[in-house]
Amino acid sequence: MLTVLVGAASRHQAVRTSLPEAYRRHAGLSLPPRMGGVVIAERHASSGTEHARMLHKQDAGCEFFVSQVCYDLDHTRNMISDYTHGCRDQGLDPKPVVLTLAPCGSVKTLEFMTWLGIEVPRWLQAEITRGDPLAASYEQCLLNARALIAYCRRLGLPFGINVESLTNRKLEIDASIDLVREIRDLLG
């Protein structure tokens, strides 16, 4: 069994159990499930400290990480680079990072992604809002997958790829399934 502990959606949200308390409770279980944590490349882009949060979560027992949807390739590469090098600087083995991709098939989905805090580069937003949104985002997801697979392999970072559909629209679900097939081929 796998568990991913997630903190509050914002620092202003009232919570009953803090993330550090959840980690402590998990550690006290007699047979704890494997625990992972969420990582957000956009948070790293603004603060430069997501890798330190990852190291702290790893120290608290996280055995893997799952990213928010990755659209900005540079934000994602910066985060995983800083994490991997931070681990090595401390004599630690980096934990697997599962990188999430999701096709965007409409302006409404783009608005939802923005609400979630996913940063879609301006040029891609223009492609999505003024052209064929699914074709533009699908192509970018595939390019991101290729680049991230190559980069993780070069870093020696254990990784996986998670493909999601952010909506229940058949068009986006079908695109997600197609993306999985293409990424599976890339992974060999």
JSON list of C-alpha atoms in Angstrom, two decimals:
[
{"chain": "A", "resi": 1, "resn": "MET", "atom": "CA", "xyz": [0.00, 0.00, 0.00]},
{"chain": "A", "resi": 2, "resn": "LEU", "atom": "CA", "xyz": [1.21, 3.51, -0.82]},
{"chain": "A", "resi": 3, "resn": "THR", "atom": "CA", "xyz": [0.22, 6.73, 0.94]},
{"chain": "A", "resi": 4, "resn": "VAL", "atom": "CA", "xyz": [0.91, 10.31, -0.05]},
{"chain": "A", "resi": 5, "resn": "LEU", "atom": "CA", "xyz": [0.52, 12.87, 2.71]},
{"chain": "A", "resi": 6, "resn": "VAL", "atom": "CA", "xyz": [-0.55, 16.29, 1.49]},
{"chain": "A", "resi": 7, "resn": "GLY", "atom": "CA", "xyz": [-0.42, 19.54, 3.42]},
{"chain": "A", "resi": 8, "resn": "ALA", "atom": "CA", "xyz": [-2.93, 22.38, 3.44]},
{"chain": "A", "resi": 9, "resn": "ALA", "atom": "CA", "xyz": [-3.89, 23.94, 0.12]},
{"chain": "A", "resi": 10, "resn": "SER", "atom": "CA", "xyz": [-2.64, 27.31, 1.41]},
{"chain": "A", "resi": 11, "resn": "ARG", "atom": "CA", "xyz": [-0.96, 28.60, 4.52]},
{"chain": "A", "resi": 12, "resn": "HIS", "atom": "CA", "xyz": [-4.20, 30.38, 5.41]},
{"chain": "A", "resi": 13, "resn": "GLN", "atom": "CA", "xyz": [-6.23, 27.15, 5.49]},
{"chain": "A", "resi": 14, "resn": "ALA", "atom": "CA", "xyz": [-7.08, 25.84, 8.94]},
{"chain": "A", "resi": 15, "resn": "VAL", "atom": "CA", "xyz": [-6.03, 22.20, 9.42]},
{"chain": "A", "resi": 16, "resn": "ARG", "atom": "CA", "xyz": [-6.70, 19.69, 12.15]},
{"chain": "A", "resi": 17, "resn": "THR", "atom": "CA", "xyz": [-3.45, 17.78, 11.72]},
{"chain": "A", "resi": 18, "resn": "SER", "atom": "CA", "xyz": [-0.26, 19.43, 10.54]},
{"chain": "A", "resi": 19, "resn": "LEU", "atom": "CA", "xyz": [1.94, 17.67, 8.03]},
{"chain": "A", "resi": 20, "resn": "PRO", "atom": "CA", "xyz": [4.77, 17.19, 10.60]},
{"chain": "A", "resi": 21, "resn": "GLU", "atom": "CA", "xyz": [2.21, 15.66, 13.01]},
{"chain": "A", "resi": 22, "resn": "ALA", "atom": "CA", "xyz": [0.95, 13.35, 10.23]},
{"chain": "A", "resi": 23, "resn": "TYR", "atom": "CA", "xyz": [4.55, 12.22, 9.63]},
{"chain": "A", "resi": 24, "resn": "ARG", "atom": "CA", "xyz": [4.98, 11.52, 13.35]},
{"chain": "A", "resi": 25, "resn": "ARG", "atom": "CA", "xyz": [1.74, 9.51, 13.43]},
{"chain": "A", "resi": 26, "resn": "HIS", "atom": "CA", "xyz": [2.79, 7.55, 10.35]},
{"chain": "A", "resi": 27, "resn": "ALA", "atom": "CA", "xyz": [6.13, 6.72, 11.98]},
{"chain": "A", "resi": 28, "resn": "GLY", "atom": "CA", "xyz": [4.28, 5.39, 15.03]},
{"chain": "A", "resi": 29, "resn": "LEU", "atom": "CA", "xyz": [2.24, 2.83, 13.09]},
{"chain": "A", "resi": 30, "resn": "SER", "atom": "CA", "xyz": [3.18, -0.79, 13.64]},
{"chain": "A", "resi": 31, "resn": "LEU", "atom": "CA", "xyz": [2.97, -1.58, 9.89]},
{"chain": "A", "resi": 32, "resn": "PRO", "atom": "CA", "xyz": [3.10, 1.78, 8.14]},
{"chain": "A", "resi": 33, "resn": "PRO", "atom": "CA", "xyz": [2.31, 1.93, 4.42]},
{"chain": "A", "resi": 34, "resn": "ARG", "atom": "CA", "xyz": [5.01, 3.27, 2.12]},
{"chain": "A", "resi": 35, "resn": "MET", "atom": "CA", "xyz": [4.76, 7.04, 2.34]},
{"chain": "A", "resi": 36, "resn": "GLY", "atom": "CA", "xyz": [5.34, 9.65, -0.33]},
{"chain": "A", "resi": 37, "resn": "GLY", "atom": "CA", "xyz": [5.14, 13.40, -0.51]},
{"chain": "A", "resi": 38, "resn": "VAL", "atom": "CA", "xyz": [3.98, 16.01, -2.98]},
{"chain": "A", "resi": 39, "resn": "VAL", "atom": "CA", "xyz": [6.47, 18.28, -4.72]},
{"chain": "A", "resi": 40, "resn": "ILE", "atom": "CA", "xyz": [5.65, 21.45, -6.60]},
{"chain": "A", "resi": 41, "resn": "ALA", "atom": "CA", "xyz": [8.09, 22.86, -9.14]},
{"chain": "A", "resi": 42, "resn": "GLU", "atom": "CA", "xyz": [6.27, 26.22, -9.17]},
{"chain": "A", "resi": 43, "resn": "ARG", "atom": "CA", "xyz": [6.91, 26.57, -5.45]},
{"chain": "A", "resi": 44, "resn": "HIS", "atom": "CA", "xyz": [10.60, 25.88, -6.11]},
{"chain": "A", "resi": 45, "resn": "ALA", "atom": "CA", "xyz": [10.63, 28.53, -8.86]},
{"chain": "A", "resi": 46, "resn": "SER", "atom": "CA", "xyz": [9.30, 31.16, -6.46]},
{"chain": "A", "resi": 47, "resn": "SER", "atom": "CA", "xyz": [11.16, 30.19, -3.28]},
{"chain": "A", "resi": 48, "resn": "GLY", "atom": "CA", "xyz": [14.11, 28.07, -4.45]},
{"chain": "A", "resi": 49, "resn": "THR", "atom": "CA", "xyz": [13.58, 25.80, -1.45]},
{"chain": "A", "resi": 50, "resn": "GLU", "atom": "CA", "xyz": [11.39, 22.91, -2.65]},
{"chain": "A", "resi": 51, "resn": "HIS", "atom": "CA", "xyz": [14.46, 20.65, -2.74]},
{"chain": "A", "resi": 52, "resn": "ALA", "atom": "CA", "xyz": [15.07, 21.41, 0.95]},
{"chain": "A", "resi": 53, "resn": "ARG", "atom": "CA", "xyz": [11.43, 20.55, 1.68]},
{"chain": "A", "resi": 54, "resn": "MET", "atom": "CA", "xyz": [11.96, 17.28, -0.19]},
{"chain": "A", "resi": 55, "resn": "LEU", "atom": "CA", "xyz": [15.01, 16.49, 1.91]},
{"chain": "A", "resi": 56, "resn": "HIS", "atom": "CA", "xyz": [13.06, 17.29, 5.07]},
{"chain": "A", "resi": 57, "resn": "LYS", "atom": "CA", "xyz": [10.18, 15.06, 3.92]},
{"chain": "A", "resi": 58, "resn": "GLN", "atom": "CA", "xyz": [12.68, 12.31, 3.07]},
{"chain": "A", "resi": 59, "resn": "ASP", "atom": "CA", "xyz": [14.11, 12.61, 6.58]},
{"chain": "A", "resi": 60, "resn": "ALA", "atom": "CA", "xyz": [10.54, 12.33, 7.92]},
{"chain": "A", "resi": 61, "resn": "GLY", "atom": "CA", "xyz": [10.09, 9.01, 6.10]},
{"chain": "A", "resi": 62, "resn": "CYS", "atom": "CA", "xyz": [8.98, 9.81, 2.56]},
{"chain": "A", "resi": 63, "resn": "GLU", "atom": "CA", "xyz": [10.12, 7.03, 0.25]},
{"chain": "A", "resi": 64, "resn": "PHE", "atom": "CA", "xyz": [9.02, 8.70, -3.00]},
{"chain": "A", "resi": 65, "resn": "PHE", "atom": "CA", "xyz": [7.66, 11.97, -4.32]},
{"chain": "A", "resi": 66, "resn": "VAL", "atom": "CA", "xyz": [4.83, 12.80, -6.70]},
{"chain": "A", "resi": 67, "resn": "SER", "atom": "CA", "xyz": [4.92, 16.09, -8.55]},
{"chain": "A", "resi": 68, "resn": "GLN", "atom": "CA", "xyz": [2.13, 18.44, -9.38]},
{"chain": "A", "resi": 69, "resn": "VAL", "atom": "CA", "xyz": [1.46, 18.50, -13.14]},
{"chain": "A", "resi": 70, "resn": "CYS", "atom": "CA", "xyz": [4.66, 19.60, -14.94]},
{"chain": "A", "resi": 71, "resn": "TYR", "atom": "CA", "xyz": [4.27, 22.07, -17.77]},
{"chain": "A", "resi": 72, "resn": "ASP", "atom": "CA", "xyz": [7.20, 24.41, -17.18]},
{"chain": "A", "resi": 73, "resn": "LEU", "atom": "CA", "xyz": [10.18, 22.23, -18.00]},
{"chain": "A", "resi": 74, "resn": "ASP", "atom": "CA", "xyz": [12.78, 24.58, -16.52]},
{"chain": "A", "resi": 75, "resn": "HIS", "atom": "CA", "xyz": [10.97, 24.79, -13.16]},
{"chain": "A", "resi": 76, "resn": "THR", "atom": "CA", "xyz": [10.83, 21.00, -13.00]},
{"chain": "A", "resi": 77, "resn": "ARG", "atom": "CA", "xyz": [14.45, 20.44, -14.03]},
{"chain": "A", "resi": 78, "resn": "ASN", "atom": "CA", "xyz": [15.67, 23.05, -11.54]},
{"chain": "A", "resi": 79, "resn": "MET", "atom": "CA", "xyz": [13.79, 21.36, -8.72]},
{"chain": "A", "resi": 80, "resn": "ILE", "atom": "CA", "xyz": [14.94, 17.81, -9.47]},
{"chain": "A", "resi": 81, "resn": "SER", "atom": "CA", "xyz": [18.50, 18.97, -10.09]},
{"chain": "A", "resi": 82, "resn": "ASP", "atom": "CA", "xyz": [18.66, 20.82, -6.77]},
{"chain": "A", "resi": 83, "resn": "TYR", "atom": "CA", "xyz": [17.10, 17.81, -4.99]},
{"chain": "A", "resi": 84, "resn": "THR", "atom": "CA", "xyz": [19.46, 15.27, -6.57]},
{"chain": "A", "resi": 85, "resn": "HIS", "atom": "CA", "xyz": [22.57, 17.35, -5.87]},
{"chain": "A", "resi": 86, "resn": "GLY", "atom": "CA", "xyz": [21.31, 18.18, -2.38]},
{"chain": "A", "resi": 87, "resn": "CYS", "atom": "CA", "xyz": [21.00, 14.47, -1.65]},
{"chain": "A", "resi": 88, "resn": "ARG", "atom": "CA", "xyz": [24.48, 13.76, -2.93]},
{"chain": "A", "resi": 89, "resn": "ASP", "atom": "CA", "xyz": [25.93, 16.66, -0.95]},
{"chain": "A", "resi": 90, "resn": "GLN", "atom": "CA", "xyz": [24.49, 15.06, 2.20]},
{"chain": "A", "resi": 91, "resn": "GLY", "atom": "CA", "xyz": [25.55, 11.52, 1.27]},
{"chain": "A", "resi": 92, "resn": "LEU", "atom": "CA", "xyz": [21.96, 10.41, 0.68]},
{"chain": "A", "resi": 93, "resn": "ASP", "atom": "CA", "xyz": [20.44, 8.42, -2.14]},
{"chain": "A", "resi": 94, "resn": "PRO", "atom": "CA", "xyz": [17.69, 10.39, -3.86]},
{"chain": "A", "resi": 95, "resn": "LYS", "atom": "CA", "xyz": [14.25, 8.88, -3.57]},
{"chain": "A", "resi": 96, "resn": "PRO", "atom": "CA", "xyz": [12.16, 8.23, -6.70]},
{"chain": "A", "resi": 97, "resn": "VAL", "atom": "CA", "xyz": [10.32, 11.22, -8.11]},
{"chain": "A", "resi": 98, "resn": "VAL", "atom": "CA", "xyz": [7.13, 10.53, -10.03]},
{"chain": "A", "resi": 99, "resn": "LEU", "atom": "CA", "xyz": [6.64, 13.35, -12.54]},
{"chain": "A", "resi": 100, "resn": "THR", "atom": "CA", "xyz": [3.05, 14.11, -13.49]},
{"chain": "A", "resi": 101, "resn": "LEU", "atom": "CA", "xyz": [1.83, 15.09, -16.94]},
{"chain": "A", "resi": 102, "resn": "ALA", "atom": "CA", "xyz": [-1.72, 15.90, -18.04]},
{"chain": "A", "resi": 103, "resn": "PRO", "atom": "CA", "xyz": [-3.07, 16.97, -21.42]},
{"chain": "A", "resi": 104, "resn": "CYS", "atom": "CA", "xyz": [-5.22, 20.10, -21.49]},
{"chain": "A", "resi": 105, "resn": "GLY", "atom": "CA", "xyz": [-8.12, 19.96, -23.92]},
{"chain": "A", "resi": 106, "resn": "SER", "atom": "CA", "xyz": [-9.92, 23.24, -23.33]},
{"chain": "A", "resi": 107, "resn": "VAL", "atom": "CA", "xyz": [-9.68, 26.77, -22.03]},
{"chain": "A", "resi": 108, "resn": "LYS", "atom": "CA", "xyz": [-11.81, 25.65, -19.09]},
{"chain": "A", "resi": 109, "resn": "THR", "atom": "CA", "xyz": [-9.23, 22.98, -18.21]},
{"chain": "A", "resi": 110, "resn": "LEU", "atom": "CA", "xyz": [-6.47, 25.61, -18.53]},
{"chain": "A", "resi": 111, "resn": "GLU", "atom": "CA", "xyz": [-8.38, 27.82, -16.09]},
{"chain": "A", "resi": 112, "resn": "PHE", "atom": "CA", "xyz": [-8.66, 24.88, -13.68]},
{"chain": "A", "resi": 113, "resn": "MET", "atom": "CA", "xyz": [-4.94, 24.18, -14.01]},
{"chain": "A", "resi": 114, "resn": "THR", "atom": "CA", "xyz": [-4.18, 27.83, -13.23]},
{"chain": "A", "resi": 115, "resn": "TRP", "atom": "CA", "xyz": [-6.45, 27.63, -10.19]},
{"chain": "A", "resi": 116, "resn": "LEU", "atom": "CA", "xyz": [-4.48, 24.55, -9.04]},
{"chain": "A", "resi": 117, "resn": "GLY", "atom": "CA", "xyz": [-1.27, 26.60, -9.28]},
{"chain": "A", "resi": 118, "resn": "ILE", "atom": "CA", "xyz": [0.11, 24.85, -12.35]},
{"chain": "A", "resi": 119, "resn": "GLU", "atom": "CA", "xyz": [2.17, 27.34, -14.35]},
{"chain": "A", "resi": 120, "resn": "VAL", "atom": "CA", "xyz": [1.67, 26.93, -18.06]},
{"chain": "A", "resi": 121, "resn": "PRO", "atom": "CA", "xyz": [4.16, 29.03, -20.06]},
{"chain": "A", "resi": 122, "resn": "ARG", "atom": "CA", "xyz": [2.54, 32.05, -21.73]},
{"chain": "A", "resi": 123, "resn": "TRP", "atom": "CA", "xyz": [3.37, 30.84, -25.23]},
{"chain": "A", "resi": 124, "resn": "LEU", "atom": "CA", "xyz": [1.58, 27.54, -24.52]},
{"chain": "A", "resi": 125, "resn": "GLN", "atom": "CA", "xyz": [-1.39, 29.37, -22.99]},
{"chain": "A", "resi": 126, "resn": "ALA", "atom": "CA", "xyz": [-1.68, 31.26, -26.27]},
{"chain": "A", "resi": 127, "resn": "GLU", "atom": "CA", "xyz": [-1.55, 27.99, -28.22]},
{"chain": "A", "resi": 128, "resn": "ILE", "atom": "CA", "xyz": [-4.24, 26.51, -25.99]},
{"chain": "A", "resi": 129, "resn": "THR", "atom": "CA", "xyz": [-6.55, 29.52, -26.11]},
{"chain": "A", "resi": 130, "resn": "ARG", "atom": "CA", "xyz": [-6.11, 30.37, -29.80]},
{"chain": "A", "resi": 131, "resn": "GLY", "atom": "CA", "xyz": [-5.54, 27.04, -31.52]},
{"chain": "A", "resi": 132, "resn": "ASP", "atom": "CA", "xyz": [-6.17, 23.37, -30.97]},
{"chain": "A", "resi": 133, "resn": "PRO", "atom": "CA", "xyz": [-5.73, 23.13, -27.19]},
{"chain": "A", "resi": 134, "resn": "LEU", "atom": "CA", "xyz": [-5.44, 19.36, -27.01]},
{"chain": "A", "resi": 135, "resn": "ALA", "atom": "CA", "xyz": [-2.92, 19.09, -29.84]},
{"chain": "A", "resi": 136, "resn": "ALA", "atom": "CA", "xyz": [-0.75, 21.88, -28.37]},
{"chain": "A", "resi": 137, "resn": "SER", "atom": "CA", "xyz": [-0.75, 20.55, -24.81]},
{"chain": "A", "resi": 138, "resn": "TYR", "atom": "CA", "xyz": [-0.37, 16.91, -25.87]},
{"chain": "A", "resi": 139, "resn": "GLU", "atom": "CA", "xyz": [2.68, 17.77, -27.96]},
{"chain": "A", "resi": 140, "resn": "GLN", "atom": "CA", "xyz": [4.16, 19.70, -25.02]},
{"chain": "A", "resi": 141, "resn": "CYS", "atom": "CA", "xyz": [3.48, 16.84, -22.60]},
{"chain": "A", "resi": 142, "resn": "LEU", "atom": "CA", "xyz": [5.27, 14.46, -24.93]},
{"chain": "A", "resi": 143, "resn": "LEU", "atom": "CA", "xyz": [8.22, 16.85, -25.37]},
{"chain": "A", "resi": 144, "resn": "ASN", "atom": "CA", "xyz": [8.37, 17.30, -21.58]},
{"chain": "A", "resi": 145, "resn": "ALA", "atom": "CA", "xyz": [8.30, 13.54, -21.08]},
{"chain": "A", "resi": 146, "resn": "ARG", "atom": "CA", "xyz": [11.21, 13.04, -23.48]},
{"chain": "A", "resi": 147, "resn": "ALA", "atom": "CA", "xyz": [13.24, 15.82, -21.86]},
{"chain": "A", "resi": 148, "resn": "LEU", "atom": "CA", "xyz": [12.50, 14.74, -18.29]},
{"chain": "A", "resi": 149, "resn": "ILE", "atom": "CA", "xyz": [13.24, 11.07, -18.96]},
{"chain": "A", "resi": 150, "resn": "ALA", "atom": "CA", "xyz": [16.60, 11.98, -20.50]},
{"chain": "A", "resi": 151, "resn": "TYR", "atom": "CA", "xyz": [17.40, 14.44, -17.73]},
{"chain": "A", "resi": 152, "resn": "CYS", "atom": "CA", "xyz": [16.52, 12.07, -14.87]},
{"chain": "A", "resi": 153, "resn": "ARG", "atom": "CA", "xyz": [18.57, 9.33, -16.48]},
{"chain": "A", "resi": 154, "resn": "ARG", "atom": "CA", "xyz": [21.53, 11.68, -16.88]},
{"chain": "A", "resi": 155, "resn": "LEU", "atom": "CA", "xyz": [21.24, 12.76, -13.22]},
{"chain": "A", "resi": 156, "resn": "GLY", "atom": "CA", "xyz": [20.87, 9.15, -12.06]},
{"chain": "A", "resi": 157, "resn": "LEU", "atom": "CA", "xyz": [17.61, 10.11, -10.34]},
{"chain": "A", "resi": 158, "resn": "PRO", "atom": "CA", "xyz": [15.13, 7.27, -9.90]},
{"chain": "A", "resi": 159, "resn": "PHE", "atom": "CA", "xyz": [11.89, 8.44, -11.50]},
{"chain": "A", "resi": 160, "resn": "GLY", "atom": "CA", "xyz": [8.52, 7.51, -12.88]},
{"chain": "A", "resi": 161, "resn": "ILE", "atom": "CA", "xyz": [5.94, 9.21, -15.03]},
{"chain": "A", "resi": 162, "resn": "ASN", "atom": "CA", "xyz": [2.32, 9.64, -13.94]},
{"chain": "A", "resi": 163, "resn": "VAL", "atom": "CA", "xyz": [-0.23, 10.66, -16.57]},
{"chain": "A", "resi": 164, "resn": "GLU", "atom": "CA", "xyz": [-3.54, 12.11, -15.42]},
{"chain": "A", "resi": 165, "resn": "SER", "atom": "CA", "xyz": [-6.67, 13.54, -16.90]},
{"chain": "A", "resi": 166, "resn": "LEU", "atom": "CA", "xyz": [-7.65, 16.61, -14.91]},
{"chain": "A", "resi": 167, "resn": "THR", "atom": "CA", "xyz": [-11.26, 16.40, -16.03]},
{"chain": "A", "resi": 168, "resn": "ASN", "atom": "CA", "xyz": [-13.84, 13.76, -16.84]},
{"chain": "A", "resi": 169, "resn": "ARG", "atom": "CA", "xyz": [-14.04, 14.88, -20.48]},
{"chain": "A", "resi": 170, "resn": "LYS", "atom": "CA", "xyz": [-13.70, 11.87, -22.79]},
{"chain": "A", "resi": 171, "resn": "LEU", "atom": "CA", "xyz": [-11.40, 13.82, -25.13]},
{"chain": "A", "resi": 172, "resn": "GLU", "atom": "CA", "xyz": [-8.89, 14.46, -22.34]},
{"chain": "A", "resi": 173, "resn": "ILE", "atom": "CA", "xyz": [-9.17, 10.97, -20.87]},
{"chain": "A", "resi": 174, "resn": "ASP", "atom": "CA", "xyz": [-8.53, 9.43, -24.31]},
{"chain": "A", "resi": 175, "resn": "ALA", "atom": "CA", "xyz": [-5.56, 11.77, -24.82]},
{"chain": "A", "resi": 176, "resn": "SER", "atom": "CA", "xyz": [-4.17, 10.70, -21.44]},
{"chain": "A", "resi": 177, "resn": "ILE", "atom": "CA", "xyz": [-4.40, 7.05, -22.45]},
{"chain": "A", "resi": 178, "resn": "ASP", "atom": "CA", "xyz": [-2.64, 7.78, -25.74]},
{"chain": "A", "resi": 179, "resn": "LEU", "atom": "CA", "xyz": [0.04, 9.72, -23.85]},
{"chain": "A", "resi": 180, "resn": "VAL", "atom": "CA", "xyz": [0.61, 6.77, -21.52]},
{"chain": "A", "resi": 181, "resn": "ARG", "atom": "CA", "xyz": [1.19, 4.50, -24.51]},
{"chain": "A", "resi": 182, "resn": "GLU", "atom": "CA", "xyz": [3.70, 6.87, -26.09]},
{"chain": "A", "resi": 183, "resn": "ILE", "atom": "CA", "xyz": [5.55, 7.43, -22.82]},
{"chain": "A", "resi": 184, "resn": "ARG", "atom": "CA", "xyz": [5.67, 3.68, -22.15]},
{"chain": "A", "resi": 185, "resn": "ASP", "atom": "CA", "xyz": [7.46, 3.33, -25.50]},
{"chain": "A", "resi": 186, "resn": "LEU", "atom": "CA", "xyz": [9.88, 6.12, -24.54]},
{"chain": "A", "resi": 187, "resn": "LEU", "atom": "CA", "xyz": [10.69, 4.35, -21.28]},
{"chain": "A", "resi": 188, "resn": "GLY", "atom": "CA", "xyz": [11.40, 1.08, -23.12]}
]
